[in-house]
Coordinates of C-alpha atoms and ligand atoms in Angstrom, one line a residue:
X1 CA 236.2 98.2 142.0
X2 CA 236.7 101.5 143.5
X3 CA 240.0 102.5 145.4
X4 CA 240.0 103.4 149.0
X5 CA 242.6 104.9 151.0
X6 CA 243.0 106.4 154.7
X7 CA 245.6 107.7 156.9
X8 CA 245.6 108.3 160.5
X9 CA 248.8 109.5 162.0
X10 CA 251.5 112.3 162.7
X11 CA 251.8 113.8 159.0
X12 CA 249.4 115.8 156.7
X13 CA 246.8 113.4 155.5
X14 CA 246.0 115.1 152.3
X15 CA 249.4 114.4 150.5
X16 CA 249.3 110.6 151.6
X17 CA 245.5 110.3 150.6
X18 CA 246.2 112.0 147.0
X19 CA 249.4 109.9 146.2
X20 CA 247.5 106.7 147.4
X21 CA 244.5 107.6 145.1
X22 CA 246.9 108.2 142.3
X23 CA 248.5 104.7 142.8
X24 CA 245.0 103.2 143.1
X25 CA 243.6 104.9 139.8
X26 CA 243.4 101.8 138.1
X27 CA 240.8 100.5 140.3
X28 CA 238.4 103.3 139.1
X29 CA 238.6 106.8 137.7
X30 CA 235.2 108.3 137.1
X31 CA 235.3 110.5 140.0
X32 CA 237.3 111.0 143.2
X33 CA 237.1 112.6 146.7
X34 CA 238.7 113.0 150.1
X35 CA 237.4 113.9 153.6
X36 CA 240.0 115.4 156.0
X37 CA 239.6 115.9 159.7
X38 CA 240.9 119.1 161.0
X39 CA 238.6 120.6 163.6
X40 CA 235.6 119.6 161.4
X41 CA 235.5 117.3 158.6
X42 CA 236.1 118.7 155.2
X43 CA 235.0 116.9 152.0
X44 CA 236.3 117.7 148.5
X45 CA 235.2 116.0 145.3
X46 CA 235.7 116.2 141.5
X47 CA 234.3 114.4 138.6
X48 CA 236.9 112.5 136.4
X49 CA 240.4 111.5 137.1
X50 CA 242.5 112.2 140.4
X51 CA 244.3 115.1 138.6
X52 CA 240.9 117.1 138.8
X53 CA 240.7 116.7 142.3
X54 CA 244.3 117.7 142.9
X55 CA 243.7 120.8 140.9
X56 CA 240.7 121.7 143.0
X57 CA 242.9 121.4 146.2
X58 CA 245.8 123.2 144.8
X59 CA 245.6 126.3 147.0
X60 CA 243.8 124.8 150.0
X61 CA 245.5 124.7 153.3
X62 CA 244.5 121.1 154.6
X63 CA 246.5 120.5 157.8
X64 CA 244.5 117.5 159.2
X65 CA 246.4 114.4 159.9
X66 CA 243.2 112.1 159.6
X67 CA 241.1 111.5 156.5
X68 CA 239.9 109.1 154.0
X69 CA 239.9 109.1 150.2
X70 CA 238.1 107.3 147.2
X71 CA 238.3 106.8 143.5
X72 CA 235.0 105.7 141.9
X73 CA 234.0 103.3 139.2
X74 CA 230.5 104.0 138.9
X75 CA 227.9 101.1 139.7
X76 CA 224.8 103.1 141.0
X77 CA 224.5 106.6 139.5
X78 CA 226.6 108.4 136.7
X79 CA 230.0 109.6 137.3
X80 CA 229.3 113.1 138.9
X81 CA 230.4 115.1 141.9
X82 CA 227.3 114.5 143.6
X83 CA 227.5 110.7 143.3
X84 CA 231.4 110.8 144.2
X85 CA 232.6 109.6 147.5
X86 CA 232.9 110.4 150.6
X87 CA 229.4 110.4 151.5
X88 CA 227.9 111.8 154.5
X89 CA 224.7 111.0 156.7
X90 CA 221.9 113.6 157.0
X91 CA 223.5 115.6 159.8
X92 CA 227.1 115.0 158.9
X93 CA 227.6 112.5 161.8
X94 CA 229.0 109.9 159.7
X95 CA 231.4 110.4 156.7
X96 CA 232.2 107.2 154.7
X97 CA 233.9 105.8 151.5
X98 CA 232.8 102.4 150.2
X99 CA 234.1 99.8 147.6
X100 CA 231.5 97.3 146.5
X101 CA 227.7 97.1 146.0
X102 CA 225.0 97.2 148.4
X103 CA 222.4 95.0 147.0
X104 CA 219.3 95.9 149.3
X105 CA 219.9 99.5 149.3
X106 CA 216.4 100.2 147.9
X107 CA 214.9 98.6 150.9
X108 CA 217.2 100.3 153.2
X109 CA 216.2 103.6 151.7
X110 CA 212.7 103.0 152.3
X111 CA 213.3 101.9 156.0
X112 CA 215.3 105.1 156.5
X113 CA 213.0 107.4 154.8
X114 CA 210.2 106.4 157.3
X115 CA 212.6 107.8 160.1
X116 CA 212.9 111.1 157.9
X117 CA 216.4 110.5 156.4
X118 CA 216.7 112.2 153.0
X119 CA 219.0 111.3 150.2
X120 CA 220.9 113.5 147.7
X121 CA 222.7 111.1 145.4
X122 CA 221.9 108.1 143.3
X123 CA 224.3 105.8 145.1
X124 CA 223.9 102.7 147.1
X125 CA 226.8 104.2 149.3
X126 CA 224.8 107.0 150.8
X127 CA 222.3 104.7 152.4
X128 CA 225.2 102.9 154.3
X129 CA 226.4 106.5 156.0
X130 CA 222.7 106.9 157.1
X131 CA 222.1 103.4 158.4
X132 CA 225.2 103.5 160.4
X133 CA 224.2 106.9 161.8
X134 CA 220.7 105.4 162.4
X135 CA 222.0 102.5 164.5
X136 CA 224.6 104.8 166.2
X137 CA 221.8 107.2 167.5
X138 CA 219.4 104.4 168.1
X139 CA 221.4 102.1 170.4
X140 CA 223.9 104.8 171.7
X141 CA 226.6 102.1 171.9
X142 CA 229.1 103.6 169.8
X143 CA 230.9 103.0 166.4
X144 CA 231.5 99.2 166.7
X145 CA 228.1 98.6 167.6
X146 CA 226.7 100.7 164.8
X147 CA 228.9 99.4 162.3
X148 CA 228.3 95.6 163.3
X149 CA 224.6 96.1 163.3
X150 CA 224.8 97.6 159.7
X151 CA 226.9 94.7 158.7
X152 CA 224.2 92.3 159.8
X153 CA 221.5 94.4 158.0
X154 CA 223.0 94.9 154.7
X155 CA 223.5 92.6 151.9
X156 CA 226.0 92.8 149.2
X157 CA 229.8 93.5 149.3
X158 CA 231.6 96.2 150.7
X159 CA 234.9 97.6 152.2
X160 CA 234.2 101.0 154.2
X161 CA 236.1 103.4 155.9
X162 CA 234.1 105.7 158.3
X163 CA 234.7 108.7 160.3
X164 CA 232.4 109.6 163.2
X165 CA 232.0 113.2 164.1
X166 CA 232.1 112.4 167.8
X167 CA 235.4 110.4 167.4
X168 CA 237.9 112.8 165.9
X169 CA 241.0 110.6 166.2
X170 CA 239.8 107.4 164.8
X171 CA 239.0 105.9 161.4
X172 CA 236.7 102.7 161.5
X173 CA 236.7 100.1 158.7
X174 CA 234.8 96.9 158.0
X175 CA 234.6 94.5 154.9
X176 CA 232.9 91.8 153.3
X177 CA 234.0 90.4 150.0
X178 CA 235.7 93.5 148.9
X179 CA 239.6 94.0 149.5
X180 CA 241.1 95.9 152.4
X181 CA 244.3 96.0 153.8
X182 CA 245.5 97.8 157.0
X183 CA 249.2 99.3 157.2
X184 CA 251.1 100.6 160.3
X185 CA 254.5 102.3 160.8
X186 CA 255.8 104.7 163.2
X187 CA 254.0 107.5 161.6
X188 CA 250.7 106.2 161.9
X189 CA 248.0 103.8 160.5
X190 CA 247.0 103.3 156.8
X191 CA 244.0 101.5 155.2
X192 CA 243.7 100.7 151.2
X193 CA 241.8 98.5 149.1
X194 CA 245.2 97.5 147.4
X195 CA 248.7 97.4 148.4
X196 CA 250.3 99.7 145.9
X197 CA 248.4 102.6 147.5
X198 CA 250.4 102.5 150.9
X199 CA 253.5 100.5 149.7
X200 CA 255.6 103.7 149.8
X201 CA 255.1 104.2 153.5
X202 CA 254.9 100.6 154.8
X203 CA 255.1 96.9 153.9
X204 CA 253.8 95.8 157.0
X205 CA 250.1 95.1 156.9
X206 CA 247.2 93.3 158.6
X207 CA 244.6 91.5 156.6
X208 CA 241.0 92.1 157.9
X209 CA 238.7 89.3 157.2
X210 CA 234.9 89.2 156.1
X211 CA 232.6 90.5 158.7
X212 CA 235.5 91.9 160.7
X213 CA 235.8 95.7 161.9
X214 CA 238.7 97.5 162.8
X215 CA 239.6 101.0 164.6
X216 CA 242.6 103.0 163.3
X217 CA 244.1 105.0 165.9
X218 CA 247.2 107.2 165.4
X219 CA 249.6 104.5 166.9
X220 CA 247.6 101.3 166.8
X221 CA 244.9 99.3 165.3
X222 CA 242.2 97.3 167.2
X223 CA 240.1 94.5 165.4
X224 CA 236.7 93.3 166.2
X225 CA 234.6 90.4 165.4
X226 CA 230.9 90.5 164.7
X227 CA 230.0 90.2 168.4
X228 CA 232.0 93.3 169.1
X229 CA 234.7 91.5 170.8
X230 CA 238.3 92.5 170.4
X231 CA 240.4 89.8 168.2
X232 CA 244.2 89.9 167.8
X233 CA 245.9 89.9 164.4
X234 CA 249.4 89.4 163.3
X235 CA 251.1 91.7 161.1
X236 CA 252.5 90.4 157.9
X237 CA 255.2 91.5 155.4
X238 CA 254.3 92.6 151.9
X239 CA 257.3 91.3 149.7
X240 CA 256.5 93.6 146.9
X241 CA 259.0 96.1 146.0
X242 CA 258.0 99.7 145.6
X243 CA 259.8 100.1 142.3
X244 CA 257.6 97.6 140.9
X245 CA 254.6 99.9 141.5
X246 CA 256.2 102.9 139.8
X247 CA 256.5 103.9 136.2
X248 CA 260.4 104.1 136.4
X249 CA 260.7 106.2 133.3
X250 CA 258.4 104.1 131.0
X251 CA 255.6 106.0 129.4
X252 CA 252.9 103.9 130.6
X253 CA 252.6 101.0 133.2
X254 CA 251.6 98.6 130.6
X255 CA 254.6 98.7 128.4
X256 CA 256.8 98.6 131.8
X257 CA 255.1 95.6 132.6
X258 CA 255.5 93.9 129.1
X259 CA 259.0 94.4 129.7
X260 CA 259.3 93.0 133.1
X261 CA 257.9 89.8 131.9
X262 CA 261.2 88.0 131.3
X263 CA 262.0 88.8 134.9
X264 CA 258.8 87.8 136.4
X265 CA 258.6 84.6 134.4
X266 CA 261.9 83.7 135.8
X267 CA 261.0 84.3 139.5
X268 CA 257.8 82.3 139.0
X269 CA 259.6 79.3 137.6
X270 CA 262.3 79.7 140.3
X271 CA 259.8 79.8 143.2
X272 CA 258.6 76.1 142.1
X273 CA 261.5 74.5 140.4
X274 CA 264.4 73.6 142.7
X275 CA 267.3 71.5 141.5
X276 CA 265.4 70.6 138.3
X277 CA 262.4 69.5 140.1
X278 CA 259.0 71.1 140.6
X279 CA 258.2 71.3 144.2
X280 CA 254.7 72.4 145.3
X281 CA 255.2 71.5 148.8
X282 CA 254.7 75.0 150.1
X283 CA 251.1 75.0 148.7
X284 CA 250.3 71.6 150.2
X285 CA 250.0 70.0 146.8
X286 CA 251.7 66.5 146.5
X287 CA 252.0 63.7 143.9
X288 CA 249.5 61.4 146.0
X289 CA 246.9 64.2 145.8
X290 CA 247.7 64.9 142.1
X291 CA 247.4 61.1 141.3
X292 CA 243.8 60.9 142.5
X293 CA 242.5 63.8 140.5
X294 CA 240.2 62.3 137.8
X295 CA 239.2 65.6 136.2
X296 CA 239.7 69.2 136.3
X297 CA 237.5 72.3 135.9
X298 CA 239.2 75.4 135.4
X299 CA 237.2 78.6 136.2
X300 CA 238.3 82.2 135.6
X301 CA 237.3 85.6 134.1
X302 CA 238.7 87.5 131.1
X303 CA 242.4 87.1 130.4
X304 CA 242.7 84.5 133.3
X305 CA 240.0 82.6 131.5
X306 CA 242.2 82.5 128.5
X307 CA 245.0 81.0 130.5
X308 CA 242.4 78.4 131.4
X309 CA 241.7 77.7 127.7
X310 CA 245.5 77.4 127.0
X311 CA 246.0 75.2 129.9
X312 CA 243.2 72.9 129.0
X313 CA 245.1 71.8 125.9
X314 CA 248.4 71.2 127.8
X315 CA 246.9 69.5 130.8
X316 CA 244.8 67.0 128.7
X317 CA 247.7 66.4 126.3
X318 CA 250.4 65.7 129.0
X319 CA 248.3 64.3 131.7
X320 CA 245.5 62.7 129.8
X321 CA 243.2 64.3 132.3
X322 CA 239.8 65.6 131.1
X323 CA 239.7 69.3 131.8
X324 CA 236.7 71.7 131.3
X325 CA 237.1 75.5 131.2
X326 CA 234.3 77.9 132.4
X327 CA 233.8 81.6 132.8
X328 CA 233.4 82.2 136.4
X329 CA 230.3 84.2 136.2
X330 CA 228.6 81.3 134.2
X331 CA 230.0 78.6 136.4
X332 CA 228.4 79.9 139.5
X333 CA 225.0 79.8 138.4
X334 CA 225.1 76.8 136.1
X335 CA 225.1 74.3 138.9
X336 CA 228.0 72.4 137.5
X337 CA 228.2 68.6 138.0
X338 CA 231.3 68.0 140.1
X339 CA 232.5 64.9 141.7
X340 CA 234.7 64.6 144.9
X341 CA 237.7 63.4 142.6
X342 CA 237.6 66.5 140.5
X343 CA 240.0 69.6 141.1
X344 CA 238.5 73.1 140.6
X345 CA 241.2 75.5 139.5
X346 CA 240.6 79.2 140.0
X347 CA 242.9 81.4 138.2
X348 CA 242.9 85.2 139.3
X349 CA 245.6 88.0 139.2
X350 CA 243.9 90.1 141.9
X351 CA 242.3 87.0 143.8
X352 CA 239.4 89.4 144.4
X353 CA 237.2 89.1 141.3
X354 CA 233.6 88.7 142.6
X355 CA 232.6 86.0 140.0
X356 CA 235.8 84.0 140.6
X357 CA 235.5 84.2 144.3
X358 CA 231.9 83.1 144.0
X359 CA 232.8 80.1 141.7
X360 CA 235.5 79.1 144.4
X361 CA 232.8 79.2 147.1
X362 CA 230.3 77.1 145.0
X363 CA 233.0 74.3 144.4
X364 CA 234.0 74.4 148.1
X365 CA 230.1 74.0 149.1
X366 CA 230.0 70.9 146.9
X367 CA 233.0 69.5 148.8
X368 CA 235.4 69.7 145.8
X369 CA 239.1 70.3 146.2
X370 CA 240.2 73.6 145.1
X371 CA 243.4 75.2 143.9
X372 CA 243.8 78.9 143.3
X373 CA 246.5 80.4 141.1
X374 CA 246.7 84.1 142.3
X375 CA 249.0 86.9 142.3
X376 CA 248.1 89.0 145.2
X377 CA 249.1 87.4 148.5
X378 CA 246.4 87.5 151.3
X379 CA 243.5 88.1 148.7
X380 CA 240.2 86.5 149.4
X381 CA 240.6 83.7 146.7
X382 CA 244.1 82.9 148.1
X383 CA 242.7 82.8 151.7
X384 CA 239.7 80.6 150.9
X385 CA 241.2 78.0 148.4
X386 CA 242.6 74.6 149.7
X387 CA 245.7 75.1 147.7
X388 CA 247.5 78.2 146.4
X389 CA 250.1 78.7 143.8
X390 CA 251.3 82.2 143.8
X391 CA 252.5 83.7 140.7
X392 CA 255.3 86.3 141.2
X393 CA 254.2 89.0 138.8
X394 CA 254.5 91.7 141.6
X395 CA 252.0 94.6 141.6
X396 CA 250.3 94.9 138.2
X397 CA 248.9 98.4 137.7
X398 CA 248.0 98.7 133.9
X399 CA 244.2 97.7 133.7
X400 CA 245.1 95.5 130.9
X401 CA 246.9 92.4 132.1
X402 CA 250.3 91.3 130.5
X403 CA 252.8 90.2 133.2
X404 CA 250.3 88.5 135.3
X405 CA 248.9 86.5 132.3
X406 CA 252.4 85.3 131.5
X407 CA 253.1 84.0 135.1
X408 CA 249.8 82.4 135.2
X409 CA 250.5 80.6 132.2
X410 CA 253.9 79.2 133.9
X411 CA 252.1 78.2 136.9
X412 CA 249.6 76.1 134.9
X413 CA 252.5 74.6 132.7
X414 CA 254.2 73.5 135.8
X415 CA 251.0 72.1 137.2
X416 CA 250.5 70.2 134.0
X417 CA 254.0 68.8 133.9
X418 CA 253.6 67.7 137.9
X419 CA 250.1 66.2 137.3
X420 CA 251.4 64.3 134.2
X421 CA 254.5 63.1 136.2
X422 CA 252.3 62.1 139.2
X423 CA 250.1 60.1 136.9
X424 CA 253.0 58.5 135.2
X425 CA 251.8 59.7 131.8
X426 CA 255.2 61.3 131.2
X427 CA 258.7 59.6 131.7
X428 CA 261.7 61.2 133.5
X429 CA 263.2 62.1 130.1
X430 CA 260.3 64.0 129.0
X431 CA 259.9 65.9 132.4
X432 CA 263.4 67.1 132.1
X433 CA 263.0 68.1 128.4
X434 CA 259.7 70.0 129.5
X435 CA 261.3 71.7 132.3
X436 CA 264.6 72.6 130.5
X437 CA 262.5 74.2 127.9
X438 CA 260.3 76.2 130.4
X439 CA 263.5 77.7 131.7
X440 CA 264.3 79.2 128.1
X441 CA 261.0 81.0 128.0
X442 CA 262.3 84.2 129.6
X443 CA 265.2 84.5 127.2
X444 CA 263.0 84.0 124.2
X445 CA 260.4 86.6 125.4
X446 CA 263.5 89.0 125.8
X447 CA 264.4 88.3 122.2
X448 CA 261.1 89.6 120.9
X449 CA 261.3 92.5 123.1
X450 CA 264.8 93.3 121.7
X451 CA 264.1 92.3 117.9
X452 CA 260.6 92.7 117.0
X453 CA 259.5 96.0 118.6
X454 CA 260.1 98.1 115.3
X455 CA 258.2 95.8 113.1
X456 CA 255.3 95.7 115.5
X457 CA 255.3 99.5 115.7
X458 CA 255.0 99.5 111.9
X459 CA 252.1 97.5 111.9
X460 CA 250.6 99.6 114.5
X461 CA 251.2 102.8 112.8
X462 CA 249.7 101.5 109.7
X463 CA 246.5 99.8 111.1
X464 CA 245.5 101.9 114.2
X465 CA 242.4 103.4 112.5
X466 CA 240.9 100.1 111.3
X467 CA 237.5 99.5 112.5
X468 CA 237.8 95.8 113.1
X469 CA 240.5 93.1 113.3
X470 CA 240.3 89.4 113.5
X471 CA 242.7 86.8 115.5
X472 CA 242.7 83.4 114.2
X473 CA 244.5 80.1 114.9
X474 CA 243.8 76.3 115.7
X475 CA 244.6 74.6 119.1
X476 CA 246.8 76.6 121.3
X477 CA 247.0 79.2 118.7
X478 CA 243.2 79.7 118.9
X479 CA 243.7 80.0 122.6
X480 CA 246.3 82.8 122.5
X481 CA 244.2 84.5 119.8
X482 CA 241.4 85.0 122.4
X483 CA 243.9 86.9 124.5
X484 CA 245.4 88.9 121.5
X485 CA 242.0 89.9 120.5
X486 CA 241.1 91.0 124.0
X487 CA 244.4 92.9 124.5
X488 CA 243.5 94.9 121.3
X489 CA 239.9 95.8 121.9
X490 CA 240.2 96.7 125.6
X491 CA 242.8 99.3 125.2
X492 CA 242.4 100.5 121.5
X493 CA 238.5 100.3 121.2
X494 CA 238.9 98.5 118.0
X495 CA 236.3 95.9 117.6
X496 CA 237.9 92.4 117.4
X497 CA 237.1 89.0 117.4
X498 CA 239.1 85.7 117.9
X499 CA 238.1 82.6 116.1
X500 CA 239.2 79.0 115.7
X501 CA 240.6 79.2 112.2
X502 CA 238.5 76.4 111.0
X503 CA 235.3 78.1 112.4
X504 CA 235.6 81.2 110.5
X505 CA 234.1 80.1 107.3
X506 CA 231.0 79.0 109.4
X507 CA 229.6 82.7 109.1
X508 CA 232.2 85.1 110.3
X509 CA 234.1 85.1 107.0
X510 CA 231.5 87.2 105.5
X511 CA 232.9 90.1 107.4
X512 CA 236.3 90.0 105.8
X513 CA 236.6 92.7 103.0
X514 CA 239.5 94.5 101.3
X515 CA 242.2 95.2 104.0
X516 CA 240.6 93.9 107.0
X517 CA 243.1 93.4 109.3
X518 CA 243.6 89.5 110.2
X519 CA 246.0 88.2 112.7
X520 CA 247.1 84.5 111.9
X521 CA 248.9 82.8 114.9
X522 CA 250.7 79.8 113.4
X523 CA 252.9 77.7 115.7
X524 CA 251.5 74.3 115.9
X525 CA 253.6 72.2 113.3
X526 CA 251.0 69.4 113.3
X527 CA 248.0 71.5 112.1
X528 CA 249.7 74.6 110.6
X529 CA 248.9 73.5 107.1
X530 CA 245.2 73.8 107.9
X531 CA 245.5 77.2 109.3
X532 CA 247.5 78.1 106.1
X533 CA 244.4 77.2 104.1
X534 CA 242.1 79.1 106.3
X535 CA 244.3 82.2 106.0
X536 CA 244.5 81.7 102.2
X537 CA 240.6 81.7 102.2
X538 CA 240.8 85.1 104.0
X539 CA 243.5 86.4 101.8
X540 CA 241.6 85.7 98.6
X541 CA 238.7 87.9 100.1
X542 CA 240.8 90.9 100.5
X543 CA 242.1 90.4 104.1
X544 CA 245.4 91.7 105.1
X545 CA 247.4 89.1 107.0
X546 CA 249.8 89.6 109.7
X547 CA 251.2 86.2 110.7
X548 CA 252.9 85.3 114.0
X549 CA 255.0 82.2 113.5
X550 CA 258.4 80.7 114.2
X551 CA 260.9 80.8 111.4
X552 CA 260.4 77.0 110.6
X553 CA 256.8 77.4 109.6
X554 CA 256.7 78.7 106.1
X555 CA 253.8 81.4 106.1
X556 CA 255.2 83.4 103.2
X557 CA 252.6 82.4 100.7
X558 CA 249.6 83.9 103.0
X559 CA 251.6 86.6 104.9
X560 CA 251.2 90.3 104.1
X561 CA 253.6 90.9 107.0
X562 CA 255.4 88.4 109.4
X563 CA 256.4 88.6 112.8
X564 CA 258.8 86.0 113.5
X565 CA 259.1 84.5 117.2
X566 CA 261.6 82.2 118.7
X567 CA 261.0 78.4 118.5
X568 CA 259.8 76.4 121.6
X569 CA 258.0 73.2 122.5
X570 CA 254.4 73.4 121.1
X571 CA 253.0 73.5 124.7
X572 CA 254.8 76.6 125.4
X573 CA 254.2 78.7 122.4
X574 CA 251.3 80.8 124.2
X575 CA 254.2 82.4 126.3
X576 CA 255.9 83.4 123.2
X577 CA 253.1 84.3 120.8
X578 CA 251.3 86.5 123.3
X579 CA 254.3 89.0 123.5
X580 CA 253.8 90.3 119.9
X581 CA 250.0 90.5 120.6
X582 CA 250.4 92.4 123.7
X583 CA 252.7 94.9 122.0
X584 CA 250.5 95.3 119.0
X585 CA 247.6 96.3 121.2
X586 CA 249.7 98.6 123.2
X587 CA 251.2 100.5 120.1
X588 CA 247.9 100.7 118.4
X589 CA 246.4 102.3 121.5
X590 CA 249.3 104.7 121.8
X591 CA 249.1 105.4 118.1
X592 CA 245.3 106.3 118.7
X593 CA 246.6 108.6 121.6
X594 CA 244.3 106.7 124.3
X595 CA 244.9 106.4 128.0
X596 CA 246.4 103.0 127.7
X597 CA 246.7 102.3 131.5
X598 CA 243.2 103.3 132.2
X599 CA 240.9 102.4 129.4
X600 CA 237.4 103.7 129.3
X601 CA 234.8 101.9 131.3
X602 CA 237.1 99.5 132.9
X603 CA 238.7 99.0 136.0
X604 CA 241.4 96.5 137.3
X605 CA 239.9 94.2 139.9
X606 CA 236.2 93.5 139.2
X607 CA 234.8 92.9 142.5
X608 CA 231.2 93.4 141.6
X609 CA 229.1 90.9 139.5
Ligands
LIG1 C1 242.1 91.9 130.7 C2 242.1 91.7 132.2 C3 240.8 91.0 132.8 C4 241.1 90.2 133.9 C5 239.9 89.7 134.6 C6 240.2 88.8 135.7 O1 243.4 92.5 130.3 O2 242.9 92.2 132.8 O3 240.1 90.4 131.7 O4 242.0 89.1 133.5 O5 239.2 90.9 135.0 O6 240.8 89.4 136.7 P1 241.7 88.7 137.7 O7 242.7 88.0 137.1 O8 242.0 89.7 138.8 O9 240.6 87.7 138.4

C-alpha cells in the first residue's frame, strides 16, 4: 500500500523523487523518505505527509542523480521517522525501500541476530535490508545473487528498490505480489509502484513479473529470473494521459474525478460497443463461451464489491443465470464450492488488491474460468485472469473511488447484456433498447452535475456535523445505498450504515431519533411503494429524510428534501443515483474541512491482507 519511486539518470534525482512521491501520496501518507546517492548515500525522512519531507529538504544541496523514495502506510510499527523508509543494513551496505509485508520477518530477525545483526526499527522491512546484506557478504556473488537468495528465503509480498554501497550507478529492484513498473526515456530509468509517479517523464514502461529482479542503470534496464539468468522484456506504452493524473484547477482529485465520469463512462462504452453491437473479442470472450456459463461468482472488495452487488440483480434478471457475490477476503478462505461451468468475476480498479488477487488464484486453482474487470493495464489481476475487460477510467488518484466505480458498473452492464443475448434470454429488440439506454447514461450523469450541485451542497452544509446517517433502499437501490454509505463514512468520518429498506425494522430502526439523517434511494417503480412505507416508518420516528428519486416517483409525502435524478431503465439507475451520493459524501467532507483525497487510515490499492 506504500508508494515507491526511484530514478537513475542524468538529472537531479531529488526533484523527480519528490514529485513522484507527491503523485503517489494516495498510496500512503504516514511518513516518507528518500535516499540520494552522491558520493555517499544520504537518507532523509519525515513523519506525516510528503510536505513535511519537502520542508526538511528545502535548503539541502542534493545533486545526486540516483535515488529511491518511499511514502508509507504503516503496517508494522507506528508511523514515525524511525520506522519510515528507506531502511539500511547494519553497516550501511544496503539501502532499501519496500512495499508489502514480510510474513516471516520475526523468524528472519532471530536468524540474523545470531549473526550479530542489530535492529533499530519496528518494521518488517529492516530485516530485508539485513538479509540481503547477509547473503551479499556470505556468498560474495553480487547483488542479483543476494536478491534472489532473499526472494527464496522470505515469505510475503514485496516490491523493493535497493541501492548497494559498492554499486554506485545502479538501483536493483525485485517484486512478488506488490505492484511495480519500470520506465525509461533518454534521461534515465525510473521505477514506481504506480504509473502516475513517473507519467510526467515517460509512458514507456516494462512490467516486472513476480519473482523477477532488475538492475536499473542510467541508460538501460537488465532483467533477471530467479536463477540469475538475464531475461528479455518488451517495453510497453501506457495510454494514460498526464492531465488525468493532475488536479487541473479542481480543489480535490475526488471532485475532478466525479466530474470526469460522463467522459470515462462514454470511453468505456465506446471501447466495447461498435456499430451498436457489444464486442468482447479483444478480451477473448465470445458468445459460445458465455452460453456455456451456468453460474457466476463475483468477488471483490469495498466499492468494487458494491459493483458486484449491483451486477447480481442485473445479470440474474437479464440472463437468468444464478449469481453469488462475495467479499474477496471471505471468499479466499471460505473454500467455496465452484464447478467447471462457473465463471468467477474479479472486479478491481487497481488490479493489485491482495485479497482479490488471492481469490482469483483460488478460483484458477480449482480450474474455473476467470474474468477480471480491471482499470490498471498490466496489473497482477489483469495479467493472471483468463479474460480481462478493462475499464477506461484513467488514473484514479483520490482514495475514495468514483469514476472507476462508474466504469466498472458499465462493464458489468455490458457483460450482463451480452450474456443474456448469448443465452437467448433477450431478443434483438430488448438488446437494442438496453444498449441505446446505456449510451444515454453519460448525458444523464452530466445533467446531475449541471443541475443538482447546489441542492446537494445545501444538504451537506446543514448535515455535516451529524453523528450518524443511514442509507436505505430495496433491490438495486439497496445495492447503491451500500456505496453511498461507504462514500460518506470513508471521507467524512460520519458513522453510516446501508440497510435493505425492509430490514431496518428488524433492529436498526431503534437508532432512529429526532433529526437522524436518512437517505432513501427510490428508483424502482415495481417496489417503490414498499420503500415509501419504510421511509414513512422512519419519518414517524423523527428521521430527516433526503430522497434520491426520478421525477415520476412521488416521494413528496416522505421527503424532507428531494434530489431529483434523470430517468432511465431500472437496471441502470445505480449509475445515475450514485452521483448525488458521491457528491453528498464529498461536500460533507469538505464542509468538515477534511483532507478529502487522503482520508485518515486509508490508502488506495490495498496490497496487504
Ligand atoms: C472505496 C474504495 C475501496 C476500493 C477497494 C477495492 O472508495 O476505493 O473500497 O474499492 O479497496 O479496490 P480495488 O478496486 O483497487 O480492488
